[in-house]
Structure formats: structure tokens, C-alpha cells
Amino acid sequence: MARLVGLQFHEETARDMDLPTDVERGDAESARDFARWLANVLRAQGEEVEVGEGEVRMQGWRAACELKLADPLKAFDAWNELWLGAAAAHDRFLKVQTTRLLGERGWSIAWRIAPR
């Protein structure tokens, strides 16, 4: 369900940010555009993110910090489906690899966005 929401949500928000959508190029420029979109949406949610070459990184997950989650990793995976759906709407030829770690210091999250 979350992936479908991401698919539908991307087009309108990308246009609001003056970013392309449904580009179907699968190239480095498309990967950079999606990384910018993802970083902007996460910042709008109050997250602190860093954008590197083909990667968006986040330390902590403010959106969930006050929640009592029965299974935080599964909750993250469900939330992450929003961004995977949005990536498919942006450019179905991109590859998005998510890494997440919940340790003693909290969350360490990264999305690697690359051409296929």
C-alpha cells in the first residue's frame, strides 16, 4: 500500500519542486534528481539529511523517535516503501538500495540511488 502512495505522491510533489517525473532514462542525472527530491521530502518532515554523490544519508529517524514501535525495523521497511514507490514513479530504471541500522546510538540510514 505504501509503495502505491509513493507512486501517486511523487508526480505532484516533484512538479512543486520543479523536478522531473516519469523520466525513464535510468541515468546519473535522473539518479541525482531523485536524490534531491528524496532529500527535500525528508527535510520537510523534519529530518536532517546529507546528500552525496548518488546517496542520501540520515542519522536518526525523527518521524518515529517518540513512537513505541513493536518492531522498529519492520516499521522502517514499511515507511521506506513510500520512497521506493516514488523512485519507481520518477524513473523505473533507477536502482534504489536502502541500508538501515538501529543500534545503541539510534538509526543510521542511507539510500543509494544509481542507474541500473
GROMACS .gro file of C-alpha atoms in nm:
model
  116
    1MET     CA    1   0.000   0.000   0.000
    2ALA     CA    2   0.277   0.245   0.092
    3ARG     CA    3   0.450   0.184  -0.241
    4LEU     CA    4   0.130   0.284  -0.423
    5VAL     CA    5   0.105   0.602  -0.217
    6GLY     CA    6   0.464   0.683  -0.312
    7LEU     CA    7   0.386   0.622  -0.679
    8GLN     CA    8   0.092   0.863  -0.663
    9PHE     CA    9   0.260   1.120  -0.437
   10HIS     CA   10   0.576   1.170  -0.641
   11GLU     CA   11   0.441   1.342  -0.951
   12GLU     CA   12   0.266   1.628  -0.772
   13THR     CA   13   0.549   1.693  -0.526
   14ALA     CA   14   0.816   1.674  -0.796
   15ARG     CA   15   0.634   1.935  -1.001
   16ASP     CA   16   0.602   2.157  -0.692
   17MET     CA   17   0.983   2.132  -0.655
   18ASP     CA   18   1.041   2.195  -1.025
   19LEU     CA   19   1.190   1.848  -1.065
   20PRO     CA   20   1.114   1.599  -1.343
   21THR     CA   21   0.895   1.291  -1.305
   22ASP     CA   22   0.840   0.977  -1.511
   23VAL     CA   23   1.166   1.033  -1.697
   24GLU     CA   24   1.253   0.669  -1.779
   25ARG     CA   25   1.618   0.746  -1.854
   26GLY     CA   26   1.789   0.544  -1.584
   27ASP     CA   27   2.097   0.767  -1.597
   28ALA     CA   28   2.311   0.953  -1.343
   29GLU     CA   29   2.121   1.280  -1.392
   30SER     CA   30   1.793   1.106  -1.312
   31ALA     CA   31   1.951   0.950  -1.001
   32ARG     CA   32   2.067   1.296  -0.884
   33ASP     CA   33   1.720   1.442  -0.943
   34PHE     CA   34   1.557   1.169  -0.736
   35ALA     CA   35   1.814   1.211  -0.458
   36ARG     CA   36   1.729   1.583  -0.447
   37TRP     CA   37   1.357   1.502  -0.435
   38LEU     CA   38   1.403   1.248  -0.154
   39ALA     CA   39   1.624   1.481   0.049
   40ASN     CA   40   1.373   1.766   0.013
   41VAL     CA   41   1.080   1.550   0.125
   42LEU     CA   42   1.273   1.413   0.423
   43ARG     CA   43   1.379   1.764   0.527
   44ALA     CA   44   1.017   1.878   0.501
   45GLN     CA   45   0.935   1.604   0.753
   46GLY     CA   46   1.194   1.746   0.992
   47GLU     CA   47   1.473   1.501   0.918
   48GLU     CA   48   1.837   1.604   0.893
   49VAL     CA   49   1.985   1.458   0.576
   50GLU     CA   50   2.309   1.471   0.382
   51VAL     CA   51   2.325   1.426   0.007
   52GLY     CA   52   2.636   1.281  -0.153
   53GLU     CA   53   2.707   1.150  -0.499
   54GLY     CA   54   2.418   0.913  -0.560
   55GLU     CA   55   2.334   0.880  -0.192
   56VAL     CA   56   2.104   1.031   0.070
   57ARG     CA   57   2.206   0.970   0.432
   58MET     CA   58   2.016   1.025   0.753
   59GLN     CA   59   2.126   0.983   1.115
   60GLY     CA   60   1.822   0.927   1.333
   61TRP     CA   61   1.459   0.896   1.232
   62ARG     CA   62   1.278   1.188   1.389
   63ALA     CA   63   0.939   1.090   1.247
   64ALA     CA   64   0.942   0.777   1.464
   65CYS     CA   65   1.154   0.882   1.763
   66GLU     CA   66   0.859   0.924   2.003
   67LEU     CA   67   0.668   0.619   1.881
   68LYS     CA   68   0.661   0.292   2.073
   69LEU     CA   69   0.709   0.058   1.778
   70ALA     CA   70   0.671  -0.316   1.837
   71ASP     CA   71   0.919  -0.386   1.556
   72PRO     CA   72   1.111  -0.071   1.455
   73LEU     CA   73   1.290  -0.238   1.162
   74LYS     CA   74   0.965  -0.361   1.007
   75ALA     CA   75   0.809  -0.020   1.067
   76PHE     CA   76   1.101   0.141   0.886
   77ASP     CA   77   1.072  -0.104   0.599
   78ALA     CA   78   0.703  -0.018   0.559
   79TRP     CA   79   0.780   0.357   0.567
   80ASN     CA   80   1.061   0.305   0.317
   81GLU     CA   81   0.813   0.161   0.065
   82LEU     CA   82   0.687   0.519   0.018
   83TRP     CA   83   1.027   0.619  -0.118
   84LEU     CA   84   1.066   0.306  -0.331
   85GLY     CA   85   0.728   0.376  -0.489
   86ALA     CA   86   0.826   0.737  -0.550
   87ALA     CA   87   1.152   0.622  -0.711
   88ALA     CA   88   0.956   0.398  -0.948
   89ALA     CA   89   0.730   0.690  -1.040
   90HIS     CA   90   1.031   0.913  -1.100
   91ASP     CA   91   1.226   0.667  -1.313
   92ARG     CA   92   1.151   0.295  -1.319
   93PHE     CA   93   1.501   0.230  -1.449
   94LEU     CA   94   1.675   0.353  -1.133
   95LYS     CA   95   1.803   0.119  -0.865
   96VAL     CA   96   1.745   0.226  -0.504
   97GLN     CA   97   1.926   0.032  -0.235
   98THR     CA   98   1.833   0.111   0.125
   99THR     CA   99   2.054   0.032   0.421
  100ARG     CA  100   1.932   0.083   0.775
  101LEU     CA  101   2.082   0.007   1.111
  102LEU     CA  102   1.926   0.060   1.451
  103GLY     CA  103   2.195   0.050   1.716
  104GLU     CA  104   2.272   0.194   2.057
  105ARG     CA  105   2.321   0.540   1.902
  106GLY     CA  106   1.995   0.525   1.709
  107TRP     CA  107   1.928   0.499   1.339
  108SER     CA  108   2.180   0.513   1.057
  109ILE     CA  109   2.004   0.515   0.719
  110ALA     CA  110   2.122   0.552   0.361
  111TRP     CA  111   1.958   0.534   0.021
  112ARG     CA  112   2.196   0.459  -0.266
  113ILE     CA  113   2.040   0.572  -0.593
  114ALA     CA  114   2.202   0.455  -0.914
  115PRO     CA  115   2.134   0.383  -1.279
  116ARG     CA  116   2.057   0.015  -1.345
   0.00000   0.00000   0.00000
